[in-house]
Short mmCIF file of C-alpha atoms and ligand atoms in Angstrom, two decimals:
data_model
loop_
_atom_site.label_atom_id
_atom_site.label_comp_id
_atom_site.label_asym_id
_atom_site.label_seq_id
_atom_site.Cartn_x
_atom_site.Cartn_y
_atom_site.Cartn_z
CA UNK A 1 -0.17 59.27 -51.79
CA UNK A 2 -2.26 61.61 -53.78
CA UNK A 3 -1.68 62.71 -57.33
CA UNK A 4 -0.31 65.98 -56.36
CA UNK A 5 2.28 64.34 -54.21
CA UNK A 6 2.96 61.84 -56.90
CA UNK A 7 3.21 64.36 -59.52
CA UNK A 8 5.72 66.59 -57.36
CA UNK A 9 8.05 63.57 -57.23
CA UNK A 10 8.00 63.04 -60.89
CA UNK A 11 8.49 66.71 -61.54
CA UNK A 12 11.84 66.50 -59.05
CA UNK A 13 12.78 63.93 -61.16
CA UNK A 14 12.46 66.06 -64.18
CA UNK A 15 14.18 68.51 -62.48
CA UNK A 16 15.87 71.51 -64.95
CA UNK A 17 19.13 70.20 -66.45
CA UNK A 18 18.65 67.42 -64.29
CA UNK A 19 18.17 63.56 -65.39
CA UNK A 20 18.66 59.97 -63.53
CA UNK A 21 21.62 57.56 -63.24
CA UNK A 22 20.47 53.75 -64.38
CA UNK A 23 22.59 51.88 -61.36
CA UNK A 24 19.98 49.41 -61.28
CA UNK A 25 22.18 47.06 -62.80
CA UNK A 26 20.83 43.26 -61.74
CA UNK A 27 23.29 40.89 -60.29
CA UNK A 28 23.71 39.46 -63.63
CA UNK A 29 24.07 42.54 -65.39
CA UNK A 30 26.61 44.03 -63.13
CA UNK A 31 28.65 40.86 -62.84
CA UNK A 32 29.28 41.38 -66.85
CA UNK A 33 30.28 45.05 -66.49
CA UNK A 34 32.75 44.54 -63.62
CA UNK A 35 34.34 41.40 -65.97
CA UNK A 36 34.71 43.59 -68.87
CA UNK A 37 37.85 45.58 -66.19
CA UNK A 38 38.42 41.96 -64.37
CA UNK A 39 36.84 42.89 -61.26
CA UNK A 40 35.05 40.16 -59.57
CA UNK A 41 31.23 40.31 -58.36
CA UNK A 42 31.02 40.42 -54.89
CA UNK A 43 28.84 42.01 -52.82
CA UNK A 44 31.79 44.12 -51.80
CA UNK A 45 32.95 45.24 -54.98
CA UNK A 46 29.48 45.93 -56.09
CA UNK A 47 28.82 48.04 -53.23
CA UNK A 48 32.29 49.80 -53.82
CA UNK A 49 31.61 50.82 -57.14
CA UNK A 50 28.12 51.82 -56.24
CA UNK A 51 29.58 54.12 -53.63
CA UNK A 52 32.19 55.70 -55.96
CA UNK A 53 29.66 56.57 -58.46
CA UNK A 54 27.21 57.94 -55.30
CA UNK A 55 29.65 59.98 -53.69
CA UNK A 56 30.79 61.73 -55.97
CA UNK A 57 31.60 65.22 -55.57
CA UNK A 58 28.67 67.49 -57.59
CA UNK A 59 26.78 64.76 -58.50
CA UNK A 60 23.12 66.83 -57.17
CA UNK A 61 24.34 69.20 -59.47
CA UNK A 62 23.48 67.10 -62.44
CA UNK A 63 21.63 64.35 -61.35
CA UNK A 64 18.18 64.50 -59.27
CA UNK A 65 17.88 61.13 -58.80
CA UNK A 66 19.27 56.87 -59.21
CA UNK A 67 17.72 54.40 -59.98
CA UNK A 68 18.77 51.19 -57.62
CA UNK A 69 19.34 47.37 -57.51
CA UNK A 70 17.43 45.89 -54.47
CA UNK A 71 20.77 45.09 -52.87
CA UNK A 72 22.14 48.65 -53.31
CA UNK A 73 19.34 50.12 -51.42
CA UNK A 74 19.71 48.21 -48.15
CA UNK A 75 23.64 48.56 -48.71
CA UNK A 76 25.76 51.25 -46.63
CA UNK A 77 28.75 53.23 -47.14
CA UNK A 78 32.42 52.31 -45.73
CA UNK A 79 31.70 54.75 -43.33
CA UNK A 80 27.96 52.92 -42.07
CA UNK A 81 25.81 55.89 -44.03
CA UNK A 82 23.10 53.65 -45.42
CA UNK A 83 23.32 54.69 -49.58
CA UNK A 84 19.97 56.56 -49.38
CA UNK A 85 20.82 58.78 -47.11
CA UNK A 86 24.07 59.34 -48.44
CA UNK A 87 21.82 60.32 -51.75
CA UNK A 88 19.42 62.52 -49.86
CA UNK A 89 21.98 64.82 -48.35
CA UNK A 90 23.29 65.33 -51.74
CA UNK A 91 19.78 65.97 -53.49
CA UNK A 92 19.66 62.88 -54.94
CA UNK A 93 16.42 60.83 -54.88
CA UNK A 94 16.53 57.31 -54.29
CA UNK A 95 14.72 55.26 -56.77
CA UNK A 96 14.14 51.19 -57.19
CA UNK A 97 14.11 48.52 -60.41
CA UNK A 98 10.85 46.62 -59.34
CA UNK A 99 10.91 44.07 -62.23
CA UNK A 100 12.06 40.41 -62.08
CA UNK A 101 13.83 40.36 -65.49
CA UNK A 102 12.69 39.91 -69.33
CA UNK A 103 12.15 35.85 -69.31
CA UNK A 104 10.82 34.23 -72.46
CA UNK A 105 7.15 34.97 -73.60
CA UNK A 106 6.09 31.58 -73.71
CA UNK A 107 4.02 31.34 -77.42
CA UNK A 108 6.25 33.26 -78.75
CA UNK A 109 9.61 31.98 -79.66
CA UNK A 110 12.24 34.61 -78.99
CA UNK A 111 10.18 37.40 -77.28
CA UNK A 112 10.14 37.80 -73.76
CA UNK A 113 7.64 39.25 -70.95
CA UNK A 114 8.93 41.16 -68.23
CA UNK A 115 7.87 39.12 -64.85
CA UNK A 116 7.59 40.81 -60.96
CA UNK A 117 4.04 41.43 -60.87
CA UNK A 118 3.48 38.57 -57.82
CA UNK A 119 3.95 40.00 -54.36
CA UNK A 120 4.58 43.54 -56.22
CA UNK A 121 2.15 45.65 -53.51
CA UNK A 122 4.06 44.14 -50.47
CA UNK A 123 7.20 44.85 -51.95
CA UNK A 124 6.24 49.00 -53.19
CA UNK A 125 5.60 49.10 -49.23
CA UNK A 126 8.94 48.36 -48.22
CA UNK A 127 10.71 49.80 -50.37
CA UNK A 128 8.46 53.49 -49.46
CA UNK A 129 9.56 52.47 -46.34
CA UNK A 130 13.32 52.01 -47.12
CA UNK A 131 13.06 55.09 -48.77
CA UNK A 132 12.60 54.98 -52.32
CA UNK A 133 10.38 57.18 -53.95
CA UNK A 134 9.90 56.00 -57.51
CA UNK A 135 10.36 52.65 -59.42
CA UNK A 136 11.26 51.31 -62.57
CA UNK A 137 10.20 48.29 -64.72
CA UNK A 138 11.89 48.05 -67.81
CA UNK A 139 9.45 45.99 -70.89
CA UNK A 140 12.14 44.62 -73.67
CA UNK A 141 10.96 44.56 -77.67
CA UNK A 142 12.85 43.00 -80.43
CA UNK A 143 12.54 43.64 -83.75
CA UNK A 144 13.42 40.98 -85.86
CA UNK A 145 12.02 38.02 -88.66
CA UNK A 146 7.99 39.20 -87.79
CA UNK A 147 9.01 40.37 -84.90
CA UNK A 148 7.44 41.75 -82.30
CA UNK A 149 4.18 40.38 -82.31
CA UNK A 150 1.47 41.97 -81.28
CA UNK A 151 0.88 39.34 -78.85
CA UNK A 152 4.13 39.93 -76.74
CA UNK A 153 3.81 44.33 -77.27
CA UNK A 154 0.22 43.75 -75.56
CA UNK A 155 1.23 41.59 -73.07
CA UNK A 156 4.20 44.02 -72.06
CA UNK A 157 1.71 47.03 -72.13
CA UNK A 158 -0.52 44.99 -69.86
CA UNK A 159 2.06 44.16 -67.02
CA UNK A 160 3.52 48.04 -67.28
CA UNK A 161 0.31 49.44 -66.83
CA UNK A 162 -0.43 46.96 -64.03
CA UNK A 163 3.01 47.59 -62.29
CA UNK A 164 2.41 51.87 -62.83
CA UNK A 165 -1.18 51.30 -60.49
CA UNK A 166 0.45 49.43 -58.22
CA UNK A 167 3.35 51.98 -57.66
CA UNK A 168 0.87 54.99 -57.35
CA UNK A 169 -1.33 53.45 -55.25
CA UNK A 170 1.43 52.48 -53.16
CA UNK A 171 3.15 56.15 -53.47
CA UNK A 172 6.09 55.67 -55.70
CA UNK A 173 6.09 57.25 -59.05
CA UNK A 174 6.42 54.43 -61.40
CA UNK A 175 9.06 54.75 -64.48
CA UNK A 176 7.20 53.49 -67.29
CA UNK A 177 10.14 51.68 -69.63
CA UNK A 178 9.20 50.44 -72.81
CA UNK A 179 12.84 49.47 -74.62
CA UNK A 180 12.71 48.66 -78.29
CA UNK A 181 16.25 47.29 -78.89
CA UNK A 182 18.99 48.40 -80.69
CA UNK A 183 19.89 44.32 -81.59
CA UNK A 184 19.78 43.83 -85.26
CA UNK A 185 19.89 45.31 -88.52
CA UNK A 186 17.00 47.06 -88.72
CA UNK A 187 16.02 50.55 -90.38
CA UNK A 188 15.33 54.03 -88.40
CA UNK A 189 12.09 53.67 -90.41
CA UNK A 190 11.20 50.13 -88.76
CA UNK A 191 12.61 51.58 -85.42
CA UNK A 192 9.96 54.25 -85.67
CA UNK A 193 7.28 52.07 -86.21
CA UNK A 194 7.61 49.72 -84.15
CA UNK A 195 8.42 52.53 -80.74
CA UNK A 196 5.17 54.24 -82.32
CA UNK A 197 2.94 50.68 -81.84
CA UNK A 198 4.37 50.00 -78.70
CA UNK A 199 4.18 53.75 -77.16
CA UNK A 200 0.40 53.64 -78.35
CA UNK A 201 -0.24 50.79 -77.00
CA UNK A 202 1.41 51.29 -73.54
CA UNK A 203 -0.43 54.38 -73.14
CA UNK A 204 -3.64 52.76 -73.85
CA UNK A 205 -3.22 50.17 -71.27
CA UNK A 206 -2.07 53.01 -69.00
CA UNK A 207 -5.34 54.72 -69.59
CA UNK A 208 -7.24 51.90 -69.24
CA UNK A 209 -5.88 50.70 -65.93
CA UNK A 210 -6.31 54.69 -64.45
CA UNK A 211 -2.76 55.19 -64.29
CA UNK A 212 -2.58 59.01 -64.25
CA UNK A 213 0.10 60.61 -66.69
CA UNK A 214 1.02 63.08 -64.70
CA UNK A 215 2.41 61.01 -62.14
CA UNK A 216 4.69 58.70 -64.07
CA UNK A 217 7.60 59.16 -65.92
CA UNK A 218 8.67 57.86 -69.46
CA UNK A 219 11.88 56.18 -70.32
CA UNK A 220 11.65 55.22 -73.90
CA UNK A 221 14.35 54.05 -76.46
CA UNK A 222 15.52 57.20 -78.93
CA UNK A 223 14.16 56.28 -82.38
CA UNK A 224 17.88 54.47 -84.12
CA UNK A 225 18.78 52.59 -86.74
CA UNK A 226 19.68 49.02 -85.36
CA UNK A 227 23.33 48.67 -84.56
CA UNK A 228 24.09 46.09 -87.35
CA UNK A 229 22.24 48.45 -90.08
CA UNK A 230 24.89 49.89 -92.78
CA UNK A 231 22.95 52.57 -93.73
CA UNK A 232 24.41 55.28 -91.06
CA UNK A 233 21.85 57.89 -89.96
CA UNK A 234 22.99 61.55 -88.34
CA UNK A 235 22.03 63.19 -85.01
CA UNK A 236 19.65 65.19 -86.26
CA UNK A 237 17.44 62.64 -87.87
CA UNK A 238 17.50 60.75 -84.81
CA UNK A 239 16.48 63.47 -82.90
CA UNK A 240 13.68 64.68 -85.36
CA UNK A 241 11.98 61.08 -85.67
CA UNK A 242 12.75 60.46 -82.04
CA UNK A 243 10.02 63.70 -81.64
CA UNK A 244 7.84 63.21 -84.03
CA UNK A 245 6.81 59.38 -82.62
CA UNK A 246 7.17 60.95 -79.33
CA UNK A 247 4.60 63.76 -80.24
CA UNK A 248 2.23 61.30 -81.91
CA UNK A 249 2.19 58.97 -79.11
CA UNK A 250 2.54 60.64 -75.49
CA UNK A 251 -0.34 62.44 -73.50
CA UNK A 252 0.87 65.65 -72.70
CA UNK A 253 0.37 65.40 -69.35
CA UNK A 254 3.30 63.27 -69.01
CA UNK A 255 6.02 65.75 -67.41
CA UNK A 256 9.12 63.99 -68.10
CA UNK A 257 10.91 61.76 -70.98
CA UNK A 258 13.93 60.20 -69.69
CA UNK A 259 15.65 58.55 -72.05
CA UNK A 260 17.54 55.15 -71.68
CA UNK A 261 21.03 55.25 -73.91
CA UNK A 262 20.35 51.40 -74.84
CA UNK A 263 23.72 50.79 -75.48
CA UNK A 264 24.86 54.09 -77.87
CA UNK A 265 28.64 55.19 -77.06
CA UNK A 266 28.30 57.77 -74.49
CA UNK A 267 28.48 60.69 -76.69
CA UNK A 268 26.40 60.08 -79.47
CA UNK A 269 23.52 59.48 -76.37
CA UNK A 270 24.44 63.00 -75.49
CA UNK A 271 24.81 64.57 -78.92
CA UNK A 272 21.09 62.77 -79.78
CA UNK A 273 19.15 63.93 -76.59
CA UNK A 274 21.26 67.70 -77.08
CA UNK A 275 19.74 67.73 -80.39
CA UNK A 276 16.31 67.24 -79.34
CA UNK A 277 16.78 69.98 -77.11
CA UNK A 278 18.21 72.19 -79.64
CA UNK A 279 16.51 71.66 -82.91
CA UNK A 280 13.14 71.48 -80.99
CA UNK A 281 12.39 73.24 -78.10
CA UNK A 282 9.33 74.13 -76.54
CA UNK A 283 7.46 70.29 -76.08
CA UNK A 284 4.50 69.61 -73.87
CA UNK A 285 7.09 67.17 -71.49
CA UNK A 286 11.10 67.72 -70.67
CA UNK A 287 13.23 65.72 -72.54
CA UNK A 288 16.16 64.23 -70.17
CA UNK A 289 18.37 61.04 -69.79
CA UNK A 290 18.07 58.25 -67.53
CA UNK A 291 21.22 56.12 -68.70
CA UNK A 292 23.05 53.43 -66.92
CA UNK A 293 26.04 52.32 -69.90
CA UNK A 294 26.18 55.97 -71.19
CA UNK A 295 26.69 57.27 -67.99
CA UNK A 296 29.25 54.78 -66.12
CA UNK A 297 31.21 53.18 -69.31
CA UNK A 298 34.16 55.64 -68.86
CA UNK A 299 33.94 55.64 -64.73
CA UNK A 300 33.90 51.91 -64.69
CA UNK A 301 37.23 51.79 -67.34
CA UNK A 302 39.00 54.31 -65.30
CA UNK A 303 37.88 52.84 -61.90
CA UNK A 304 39.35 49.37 -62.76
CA UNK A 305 38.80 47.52 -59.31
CA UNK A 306 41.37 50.32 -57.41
CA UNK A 307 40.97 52.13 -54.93
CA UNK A 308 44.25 54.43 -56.37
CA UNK A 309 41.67 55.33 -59.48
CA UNK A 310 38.51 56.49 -57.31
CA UNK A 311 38.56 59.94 -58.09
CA UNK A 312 39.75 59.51 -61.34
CA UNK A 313 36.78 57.66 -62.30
CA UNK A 314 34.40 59.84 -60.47
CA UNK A 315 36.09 62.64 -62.40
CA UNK A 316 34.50 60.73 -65.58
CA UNK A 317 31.33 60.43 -64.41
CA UNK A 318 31.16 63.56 -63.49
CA UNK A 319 32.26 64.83 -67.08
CA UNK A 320 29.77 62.03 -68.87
CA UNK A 321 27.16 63.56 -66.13
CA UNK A 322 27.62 67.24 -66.72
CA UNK A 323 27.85 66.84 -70.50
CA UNK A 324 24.89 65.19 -70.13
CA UNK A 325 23.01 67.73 -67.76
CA UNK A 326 24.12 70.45 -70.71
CA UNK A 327 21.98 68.85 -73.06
CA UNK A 328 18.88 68.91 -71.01
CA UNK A 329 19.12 72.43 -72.50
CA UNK A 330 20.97 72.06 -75.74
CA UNK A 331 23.99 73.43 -74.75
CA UNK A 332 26.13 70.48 -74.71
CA UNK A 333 29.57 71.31 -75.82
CA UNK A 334 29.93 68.54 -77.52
CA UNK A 335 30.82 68.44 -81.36
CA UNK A 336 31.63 72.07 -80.89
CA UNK A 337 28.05 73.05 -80.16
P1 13P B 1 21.19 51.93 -70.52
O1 13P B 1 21.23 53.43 -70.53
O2 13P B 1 22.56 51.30 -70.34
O3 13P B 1 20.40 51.37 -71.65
O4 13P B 1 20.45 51.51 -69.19
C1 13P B 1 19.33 52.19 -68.81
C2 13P B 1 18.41 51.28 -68.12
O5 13P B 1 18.04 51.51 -66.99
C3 13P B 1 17.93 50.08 -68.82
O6 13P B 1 16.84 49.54 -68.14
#
């Protein structure tokens, strides 16, 4: 796939008041969510909750694309439409977590290195051929006692920047996903540090591997106090030191921020990325979501294992989803905006 092609894909992505829905949840992962409403994990009820979220009525509207769990994407509806179709005919694009999980960095006690490079060009194959058309691969960064290192930031710039050239070469456009967590009690002001170092340093291993900007997308954490911090900070200095590291740090020629929501309640993710949009307008790449908690917290309450709640809960996706499609242009009507 050539860099046009690639760089059409990412711009669909990016799409005008458009973003992604994070249902890339891993087995793990998803098996905790359902718990939280007492559903079991099977592969039934994952695939039924899956296909609520998917079929929902309007969800093109707001969302250009979803991120998938390897599972998902070979699963089908209840009524034998294979999921990626199902998302095709409604505008969606189908998209695929690549990674193996954060597993500990070994040298570095209580960091971790995000694994799945092994076998990673065989895979990108079949999934093109499954009919994805962009991946993800999500690095995780701690800040804590001297942490992160810069042992563990390089080594998670290396393996993005090996897993982006291995996506474009193989024709999906790769997400690049730096997270800097929200775990601890950490300042905004050591938050923006730190997702300055490790946005600088992703984007050099990017460069230095020939991954081309254009045809990538970002998914970076918002620049946030950490959620055990006291000292509260508002919306709109979130938003203003979110862009200035942003600024300082991405190539222009990257077309789309997506932002993960890392776990903030589901509207302050909305209020934050509307007031990027609102306070400053007018930057070199689009500034969108990409959320997985932020977008499904409400759907999966309301949805509670029962089929009697379906549309229900796709109602409150839908709201979380078109609230969050508003702020892609600052007119979220959130917080009386
Ligand atoms: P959250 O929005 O819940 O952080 O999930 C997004 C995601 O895909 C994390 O990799």
């Amino acid at each position: 796939m050539n860099l046009d092609q690639l760089n059409g894909i990412a711009e669909a992505m990016v799409a005008d008041n458009k973003g992604l829905l994070a249902a890339d949840e891993s087995t793990a992962t998803i098996a905790k969510r359902l718990a939280t409403v007492n559903v079991e994990s099977t592969e039934e009820s994952r695939r039924n909750y899956r296909e609520l979220l998917f079929c929902s009525k309007d969800i093109g509207k707001y969302i250009s694309g979803t991120i998938l769990f390897d599972e998902t994407l070979r699963q089908k509806t209840r009524d034998n439409i294979p999921f990626t179709e199902l998302l095709r005919s409604k505008g969606v694009i189908p998209g695929i977590k690549v990674d193996k999980g954060a597993k500990p960095l070994s040298g570095s006690e209580g960091e971790s290195i995000t694994e799945g490079l092994d076998g990673l060009p065989a895979r990108v194959n079949e999934y093109v051929a499954l009919g994805a058309q962009f991946a993800k691969w999500r690095a995780v960064i701690r800040i804590g006692e001297g942490l992160p290192t810069k042992f563990c930031v390089d080594s998670n710039a290396h393996a993005l920047a090996s897993y982006a050239k291995i996506c474009q070469e193989g024709g999906l456009v790769p997400i690049v996903e730096p997270e800097v967590l929200m775990d601890g009690d950490h300042s905004i002001e050591l938050c923006q540090e730190v997702t300055e170092n490790v946005l600088r340093a992703t984007f050099y291993e990017l460069y230095n591997y020939g991954v081309e900007c254009e045809g990538i997308v970002l998914k970076p954490n918002m620049v946030i106090s950490g959620q055990d911090c006291l000292e509260s900070t508002d919306i709109e200095e979130v938003a203003s030191r979110t862009i200035a590291t942003l600024r300082r740090s991405v190539p222009a020629a990257v077309p789309g921020i997506m932002f993960l929501s890392g776990g903030q309640s589901e509207e302050l993710a909305t209020e934050h990325l509307n007031a990027m949009n609102v306070n400053f307008p007018g930057q070199p790449w689009k500034l969108s979501f990409s959320y997985g908690r932020a977008l499904q917290q409400s759907a999966l309450s309301a949805w509670r294992g029962d089929d009697k709640n379906i549309l229900v809960a796709q109602g409150a996706f839908l709201k979380r989803a078109r609230e969050n499609s508003l702020a892609c242009c600052g007119k979220s009507t959130l917080n009386g905006n």
